[in-house]
Short mmCIF file of C-alpha atoms and ligand atoms in Angstrom, two decimals:
data_model
loop_
_atom_site.label_atom_id
_atom_site.label_comp_id
_atom_site.label_asym_id
_atom_site.label_seq_id
_atom_site.Cartn_x
_atom_site.Cartn_y
_atom_site.Cartn_z
CA MET A 227 57.06 -19.12 -39.06
CA SER A 228 57.57 -21.20 -35.94
CA THR A 229 55.54 -24.31 -35.15
CA THR A 230 52.12 -23.73 -33.57
CA TRP A 231 51.81 -24.37 -29.86
CA HIS A 232 48.58 -26.23 -29.12
CA ILE A 233 47.61 -25.62 -25.51
CA LEU A 234 45.44 -28.23 -23.82
CA GLY A 235 43.65 -26.81 -20.78
CA ALA A 236 42.55 -23.19 -20.52
CA GLY A 237 43.12 -23.07 -16.75
CA SER A 238 45.64 -21.07 -14.74
CA LEU A 239 48.93 -22.29 -16.19
CA GLY A 240 47.58 -22.94 -19.70
CA THR A 241 46.32 -19.35 -19.90
CA LEU A 242 49.54 -17.98 -18.41
CA TRP A 243 51.57 -19.73 -21.11
CA ALA A 244 49.14 -19.05 -23.98
CA THR A 245 48.94 -15.31 -23.31
CA ARG A 246 52.68 -14.80 -22.98
CA LEU A 247 53.44 -16.84 -26.12
CA ALA A 248 50.73 -14.97 -28.06
CA ARG A 249 52.07 -11.63 -26.81
CA ALA A 250 55.46 -12.55 -28.30
CA GLY A 251 53.87 -13.30 -31.68
CA VAL A 252 54.32 -17.08 -31.36
CA PRO A 253 51.45 -19.01 -33.05
CA VAL A 254 49.17 -20.49 -30.38
CA ARG A 255 45.87 -22.41 -30.46
CA LEU A 256 43.81 -23.25 -27.42
CA ILE A 257 42.06 -26.62 -27.19
CA LEU A 258 38.76 -26.46 -25.30
CA ARG A 259 36.66 -29.37 -24.08
CA ASP A 260 33.71 -29.03 -26.44
CA GLU A 261 31.58 -26.73 -28.61
CA ALA A 262 29.85 -25.18 -25.58
CA ARG A 263 33.18 -24.11 -24.03
CA LEU A 264 34.36 -22.88 -27.43
CA ALA A 265 31.23 -20.74 -27.81
CA SER A 266 31.73 -19.29 -24.31
CA TYR A 267 35.39 -18.58 -25.10
CA GLN A 268 34.58 -16.93 -28.42
CA ALA A 269 32.03 -14.67 -26.67
CA ALA A 270 34.81 -13.53 -24.31
CA LYS A 271 36.94 -12.64 -27.37
CA GLY A 272 40.16 -14.02 -25.96
CA LEU A 273 42.24 -14.81 -22.90
CA THR A 274 42.96 -12.10 -20.36
CA LEU A 275 46.23 -11.90 -18.44
CA VAL A 276 46.23 -9.78 -15.28
CA GLU A 277 49.74 -8.79 -14.32
CA GLN A 278 50.67 -6.20 -11.68
CA GLY A 279 47.14 -4.81 -11.79
CA ALA A 280 47.13 -4.27 -15.58
CA GLU A 281 45.07 -6.51 -17.83
CA HIS A 282 45.39 -7.37 -21.49
CA THR A 283 43.25 -9.63 -23.65
CA TYR A 284 44.85 -11.78 -26.33
CA PRO A 285 42.62 -13.17 -29.12
CA VAL A 286 44.17 -16.65 -29.15
CA ILE A 287 42.36 -18.95 -31.61
CA GLY A 288 40.24 -21.58 -29.88
CA GLU A 289 39.26 -25.01 -31.16
CA THR A 290 37.79 -28.31 -29.92
CA PRO A 291 39.55 -31.71 -29.85
CA ASP A 292 37.69 -32.55 -33.10
CA SER A 293 39.43 -29.86 -35.10
CA PRO A 294 41.27 -31.49 -38.05
CA GLU A 295 44.58 -29.65 -37.81
CA PRO A 296 47.59 -31.88 -36.98
CA ILE A 297 49.42 -31.19 -33.72
CA HIS A 298 53.20 -30.99 -33.70
CA ARG A 299 53.67 -29.40 -30.27
CA LEU A 300 51.25 -29.84 -27.38
CA LEU A 301 51.46 -28.11 -24.01
CA VAL A 302 49.49 -30.27 -21.59
CA ALA A 303 48.21 -27.82 -18.97
CA CYS A 304 45.49 -29.78 -17.20
CA LYS A 305 45.59 -31.35 -13.73
CA ALA A 306 47.58 -34.55 -13.27
CA TYR A 307 44.36 -36.61 -12.91
CA ASP A 308 43.02 -35.34 -16.26
CA ALA A 309 46.21 -35.56 -18.34
CA GLN A 310 45.90 -39.10 -19.70
CA ASP A 311 42.27 -38.79 -20.86
CA ALA A 312 42.79 -35.30 -22.23
CA VAL A 313 45.77 -36.43 -24.32
CA ALA A 314 43.99 -39.61 -25.47
CA GLN A 315 41.28 -37.43 -27.09
CA LEU A 316 43.96 -35.84 -29.28
CA GLN A 317 46.01 -38.92 -30.07
CA HIS A 318 44.71 -39.14 -33.66
CA ARG A 319 45.88 -35.57 -34.35
CA LEU A 320 49.44 -35.96 -33.08
CA THR A 321 52.07 -36.11 -35.85
CA PRO A 322 54.67 -38.92 -35.70
CA ASP A 323 57.29 -36.39 -34.55
CA ALA A 324 54.98 -34.69 -32.01
CA GLU A 325 56.42 -33.18 -28.85
CA LEU A 326 54.45 -32.87 -25.63
CA ILE A 327 55.33 -30.59 -22.75
CA LEU A 328 53.83 -31.89 -19.52
CA LEU A 329 53.26 -29.21 -16.88
CA GLN A 330 51.72 -31.48 -14.23
CA ASN A 331 52.85 -31.30 -10.63
CA GLY A 332 53.91 -34.46 -8.79
CA LEU A 333 54.84 -37.74 -10.46
CA GLY A 334 52.98 -40.53 -12.19
CA SER A 335 50.91 -38.70 -14.76
CA GLN A 336 53.93 -37.94 -16.96
CA ASP A 337 54.94 -41.62 -17.22
CA ALA A 338 51.33 -42.58 -17.89
CA VAL A 339 51.11 -40.11 -20.81
CA ALA A 340 54.54 -41.13 -22.16
CA ALA A 341 53.55 -44.83 -22.07
CA GLN A 342 50.38 -43.97 -23.99
CA LEU A 343 52.44 -42.30 -26.77
CA PRO A 344 55.65 -44.29 -27.26
CA GLN A 345 56.53 -42.40 -30.48
CA ALA A 346 56.15 -38.88 -29.13
CA ARG A 347 58.82 -36.92 -27.30
CA CYS A 348 57.51 -36.13 -23.82
CA ILE A 349 59.21 -33.27 -22.06
CA PHE A 350 58.59 -32.99 -18.33
CA ALA A 351 58.34 -29.61 -16.65
CA SER A 352 58.53 -28.43 -13.05
CA SER A 353 57.33 -24.91 -12.39
CA THR A 354 57.41 -22.56 -9.44
CA GLU A 355 55.32 -19.92 -11.22
CA GLY A 356 52.00 -19.12 -9.55
CA ALA A 357 48.72 -18.20 -11.20
CA PHE A 358 45.03 -18.38 -10.45
CA ARG A 359 41.80 -17.72 -12.31
CA ASP A 360 39.67 -14.81 -11.17
CA GLY A 361 37.00 -15.56 -13.77
CA ASP A 362 36.38 -17.58 -16.90
CA TRP A 363 39.13 -17.03 -19.50
CA ARG A 364 41.11 -14.82 -17.11
CA VAL A 365 44.27 -15.49 -15.16
CA VAL A 366 46.11 -13.51 -12.51
CA PHE A 367 49.89 -13.90 -12.59
CA ALA A 368 50.38 -14.19 -8.82
CA GLY A 369 53.92 -15.40 -8.30
CA HIS A 370 56.94 -15.02 -10.52
CA GLY A 371 58.98 -18.19 -10.63
CA TYR A 372 60.91 -20.48 -12.84
CA THR A 373 60.20 -23.48 -15.04
CA TRP A 374 62.64 -26.33 -15.55
CA LEU A 375 62.15 -28.56 -18.56
CA GLY A 376 63.85 -31.82 -19.32
CA ASP A 377 63.68 -35.15 -21.04
CA ALA A 378 65.11 -38.03 -19.04
CA SER A 379 65.74 -40.07 -22.22
CA HIS A 380 67.21 -37.35 -24.53
CA PRO A 381 69.49 -34.75 -22.95
CA THR A 382 69.43 -32.46 -26.04
CA PRO A 383 67.37 -29.30 -25.51
CA PRO A 384 64.74 -28.56 -28.17
CA LEU A 385 65.20 -25.53 -30.44
CA TRP A 386 61.79 -24.13 -29.43
CA LEU A 387 63.16 -23.03 -26.05
CA GLU A 388 63.77 -19.88 -28.09
CA ASP A 389 59.97 -19.33 -28.13
CA LEU A 390 59.94 -19.35 -24.31
CA HIS A 391 62.80 -16.89 -24.29
CA ALA A 392 60.91 -14.59 -26.69
CA ALA A 393 57.78 -14.92 -24.52
CA GLY A 394 59.67 -13.95 -21.35
CA ILE A 395 58.93 -17.29 -19.66
CA PRO A 396 61.85 -17.81 -17.26
CA HIS A 397 63.10 -21.32 -17.87
CA ASP A 398 66.07 -23.61 -18.02
CA TRP A 399 66.78 -26.94 -19.63
CA SER A 400 67.45 -29.50 -16.93
CA THR A 401 69.42 -32.70 -17.41
CA ASP A 402 68.10 -33.94 -14.06
CA ILE A 403 64.40 -33.18 -14.40
CA LEU A 404 63.39 -36.31 -12.44
CA THR A 405 65.50 -35.14 -9.49
CA ARG A 406 63.70 -31.77 -9.65
CA LEU A 407 60.28 -33.39 -9.81
CA TRP A 408 61.11 -35.75 -6.91
CA ARG A 409 62.45 -32.86 -4.84
CA LYS A 410 59.29 -30.80 -5.45
CA LEU A 411 57.15 -33.84 -4.68
CA ALA A 412 58.98 -34.32 -1.36
CA LEU A 413 58.53 -30.63 -0.48
CA ASN A 414 54.83 -30.81 -1.32
CA CYS A 415 54.45 -34.03 0.75
CA ALA A 416 56.11 -32.45 3.79
CA ILE A 417 54.06 -29.25 3.67
CA ASN A 418 50.75 -29.48 1.83
CA PRO A 419 48.96 -32.34 3.68
CA LEU A 420 49.80 -30.83 7.09
CA THR A 421 48.35 -27.47 6.06
CA VAL A 422 45.10 -29.26 5.22
CA LEU A 423 45.07 -31.26 8.48
CA TYR A 424 45.88 -28.24 10.66
CA GLN A 425 43.87 -25.85 8.46
CA CYS A 426 46.71 -23.39 8.44
CA ARG A 427 49.01 -21.21 6.38
CA ASN A 428 52.45 -22.63 5.52
CA GLY A 429 54.13 -20.53 8.21
CA GLU A 430 52.04 -22.04 11.00
CA LEU A 431 53.83 -25.35 10.39
CA GLN A 432 56.75 -23.85 12.32
CA ALA A 433 54.74 -24.87 15.40
CA HIS A 434 54.83 -28.49 14.15
CA HIS A 435 58.60 -28.59 13.69
CA CYS A 436 59.06 -32.17 15.03
CA GLU A 437 56.35 -33.63 12.80
CA VAL A 438 57.83 -31.89 9.75
CA ALA A 439 61.31 -33.16 10.66
CA THR A 440 60.06 -36.76 11.03
CA LEU A 441 58.34 -36.58 7.63
CA CYS A 442 61.48 -35.16 6.02
CA ALA A 443 63.57 -38.01 7.44
CA GLU A 444 61.16 -40.57 5.96
CA LEU A 445 60.95 -38.74 2.63
CA GLY A 446 64.76 -38.64 2.52
CA GLU A 447 64.85 -42.43 3.02
CA LEU A 448 62.33 -42.85 0.21
CA LEU A 449 64.30 -40.64 -2.19
CA GLU A 450 67.52 -42.58 -1.49
CA CYS A 451 65.69 -45.86 -2.03
CA CYS A 452 64.20 -44.61 -5.32
CA GLY A 453 67.65 -43.73 -6.69
CA GLN A 454 67.26 -39.99 -6.04
CA PRO A 455 70.00 -39.21 -3.48
CA ALA A 456 70.50 -35.67 -4.85
CA ALA A 457 66.83 -34.89 -4.19
CA ALA A 458 67.29 -36.04 -0.58
CA GLN A 459 70.23 -33.70 0.11
CA GLY A 460 69.37 -31.13 2.79
CA LEU A 461 65.64 -31.80 2.38
CA GLN A 462 64.61 -30.76 5.89
CA HIS A 463 66.54 -27.52 5.63
CA GLU A 464 64.89 -26.73 2.29
CA VAL A 465 61.42 -27.55 3.64
CA GLU A 466 62.00 -25.23 6.61
CA ARG A 467 63.26 -22.51 4.24
CA VAL A 468 60.12 -22.81 2.07
CA ILE A 469 57.83 -22.79 5.13
CA HIS A 470 59.51 -19.58 6.24
CA ALA A 471 59.63 -17.97 2.78
CA THR A 472 55.95 -18.75 2.06
CA ALA A 473 54.75 -18.27 5.65
CA ALA A 474 51.79 -16.08 4.70
CA ASN A 475 50.59 -18.35 1.87
CA TYR A 476 48.12 -21.18 1.82
CA SER A 477 49.50 -24.28 0.07
CA SER A 478 47.97 -25.29 -3.26
CA MET A 479 46.39 -28.36 -1.63
CA PHE A 480 44.87 -26.23 1.13
CA GLN A 481 43.40 -23.95 -1.56
CA ASP A 482 42.00 -26.90 -3.53
CA VAL A 483 40.34 -28.38 -0.43
CA ALA A 484 39.00 -24.99 0.73
CA ALA A 485 37.44 -24.44 -2.71
CA GLY A 486 35.95 -27.97 -2.76
CA ARG A 487 38.17 -29.00 -5.70
CA ARG A 488 39.68 -32.42 -6.23
CA THR A 489 43.31 -32.55 -5.06
CA GLU A 490 46.32 -34.10 -6.82
CA ILE A 491 47.01 -36.36 -3.77
CA SER A 492 47.51 -39.48 -5.91
CA TYR A 493 50.41 -37.83 -7.72
CA LEU A 494 52.01 -36.46 -4.52
CA LEU A 495 51.60 -38.25 -1.18
CA GLY A 496 49.82 -41.19 -2.84
CA TYR A 497 52.68 -41.63 -5.31
CA ALA A 498 55.25 -41.45 -2.48
CA CYS A 499 53.43 -44.06 -0.38
CA GLN A 500 53.04 -46.38 -3.38
CA ALA A 501 56.75 -46.07 -4.17
CA ALA A 502 57.56 -46.96 -0.54
CA THR A 503 55.32 -50.04 -0.75
CA ARG A 504 56.97 -51.07 -4.02
CA HIS A 505 60.37 -50.90 -2.32
CA GLN A 506 59.03 -52.65 0.81
CA LEU A 507 60.05 -49.62 2.79
CA SER A 508 58.23 -48.94 6.03
CA LEU A 509 57.51 -45.21 6.40
CA PRO A 510 54.90 -45.17 9.20
CA HIS A 511 54.52 -41.41 9.57
CA LEU A 512 54.13 -40.80 5.84
CA GLN A 513 51.62 -43.65 5.58
CA GLN A 514 49.69 -42.35 8.61
CA LEU A 515 49.69 -38.89 7.03
CA GLN A 516 48.04 -40.34 3.94
CA VAL A 517 45.37 -42.07 6.05
CA ARG A 518 44.63 -38.83 7.93
CA LEU A 519 44.51 -36.79 4.73
CA VAL A 520 42.17 -39.24 2.98
CA GLU A 521 39.87 -39.18 6.04
CA GLN A 522 39.81 -35.40 5.87
CA LEU A 523 39.04 -35.40 2.13
CA LEU A 524 36.21 -37.92 2.52
CA ALA A 525 34.78 -35.95 5.46
CA ARG A 526 34.56 -32.96 3.12
CA GLY A 527 32.94 -34.97 0.35
CA LEU A 528 36.05 -34.82 -1.86
CA PRO A 529 37.52 -37.73 -3.84
CA ARG A 530 40.12 -39.80 -2.01
CA ASP A 531 42.38 -39.87 -5.08
P1 NAD B 1638 43.48 -25.59 -13.69
O1 NAD B 1638 42.47 -26.47 -13.02
O2 NAD B 1638 43.43 -24.11 -13.45
O3 NAD B 1638 43.44 -25.82 -15.25
C1 NAD B 1638 43.28 -27.07 -15.85
C2 NAD B 1638 42.39 -26.87 -17.06
O4 NAD B 1638 42.40 -28.06 -17.84
C3 NAD B 1638 40.93 -26.60 -16.68
O5 NAD B 1638 40.50 -25.44 -17.35
C4 NAD B 1638 40.21 -27.84 -17.20
O6 NAD B 1638 38.88 -27.57 -17.61
C5 NAD B 1638 41.10 -28.20 -18.37
N1 NAD B 1638 40.89 -29.58 -18.84
C6 NAD B 1638 40.88 -30.73 -18.14
N2 NAD B 1638 40.62 -31.78 -18.96
C7 NAD B 1638 40.45 -31.26 -20.21
C8 NAD B 1638 40.15 -31.82 -21.48
N3 NAD B 1638 39.94 -33.14 -21.63
N4 NAD B 1638 40.07 -31.00 -22.55
C9 NAD B 1638 40.26 -29.67 -22.43
N5 NAD B 1638 40.54 -29.06 -21.24
C10 NAD B 1638 40.64 -29.87 -20.15
O7 NAD B 1638 44.91 -26.17 -13.27
P2 NAD B 1638 46.29 -25.38 -13.13
O8 NAD B 1638 46.30 -24.67 -11.82
O9 NAD B 1638 46.57 -24.62 -14.37
O10 NAD B 1638 47.29 -26.59 -12.97
C11 NAD B 1638 47.72 -27.41 -14.05
C12 NAD B 1638 48.90 -28.25 -13.54
O11 NAD B 1638 49.98 -27.35 -13.26
C13 NAD B 1638 48.61 -28.99 -12.23
O12 NAD B 1638 49.24 -30.21 -12.21
C14 NAD B 1638 49.20 -28.07 -11.18
O13 NAD B 1638 49.59 -28.75 -9.97
C15 NAD B 1638 50.42 -27.52 -11.91
N6 NAD B 1638 50.88 -26.21 -11.41
C16 NAD B 1638 49.99 -25.17 -11.25
C17 NAD B 1638 50.47 -23.95 -10.79
C18 NAD B 1638 49.54 -22.77 -10.62
O14 NAD B 1638 50.00 -21.73 -10.10
N7 NAD B 1638 48.30 -22.82 -11.01
C19 NAD B 1638 51.83 -23.79 -10.48
C20 NAD B 1638 52.70 -24.88 -10.67
C21 NAD B 1638 52.21 -26.10 -11.13
O1 KPL B 1639 54.47 -25.82 -4.05
C1 KPL B 1639 53.90 -25.49 -3.03
C2 KPL B 1639 52.42 -25.67 -3.02
O2 KPL B 1639 51.72 -24.98 -2.27
O3 KPL B 1639 51.95 -26.53 -3.79
C3 KPL B 1639 54.67 -24.99 -1.85
C4 KPL B 1639 54.51 -23.50 -1.70
C5 KPL B 1639 56.15 -25.28 -2.05
C6 KPL B 1639 54.24 -25.67 -0.59
O4 KPL B 1639 54.48 -27.04 -0.67
#
């Protein structure tokens, strides 16, 4: 019997992982905020995955953070701004050899969680899969993609990657996970804030070619300065490729703002600007972008962080 996967956060990615692992017969338990959420979940009788128009419900066992069972493996599937508090609630249940898989986008939250749990193994993940909720306890698998997992301090891949294989979760072990996370952060910084400011789909940024190029040049400088030269390689070309390939899509930040949800700005553009300040690097366009984005968020009554 393989080790149970505890999944923290029954949102889009948490549900996408929980349902596919459960479908493969891997033991999974879902950790919900409190008794009220647990009661709502139990009434729904499971998690529903909608894939290519077909839907299936998986009766994954739910529990609250107070459940007594020890946790050996924890998939942290909440937003970057919730990760630290959500993990802190479970700290007393983590075994000394616990492993955490951190699915958060951007940078900053992973180090904060790892610092909170010096004994645990924290595996960072970067995913291009796409999913959204179309109702409580339901997820639509919207975009097939790939997940890279890695541990900057231990290059050895864990044996449980076999569970992901069995579950049909496309993945690879990465020995340069920080480079991948920095690269994704740079892409998100060059695209997502502009889509919010211009209220447009990704493809419409082709009309703002010069602004995108200037941001890419500054992001490239930042990556070099932060010891991530590989993440800086051909950045502008890659950003233009993504803008073209996802032309019809709205960026995740655009979608968050449009739905009145808090954004992950502090772990994306905010993190980049802070890193520049730490290195005494002047990146005027990136810093101005942050000012404009914060103004836009505040004007919409959303948190600035
Ligand atoms: P989400 O908002 O859909 O889900 C997060 C869930 O965590 C919510 O259900 C929330 O209630 C729950 N949560 C928060 N704090 C909790 C706590 N203390 N206890 C229990 N549950 C708690 O978010 P998501 O879209 O799944 O994104 C998760 C992370 O993955 C983000 O960093 C996001 O940027 C990244 N990501 C998402 C996608 C995607 O397609 N959705 C793709 C790639 C990366
Ligand atoms: O990851 C993205 C997002 O929308 O968050 C892309 C599509 C790459 C745009 O930055």
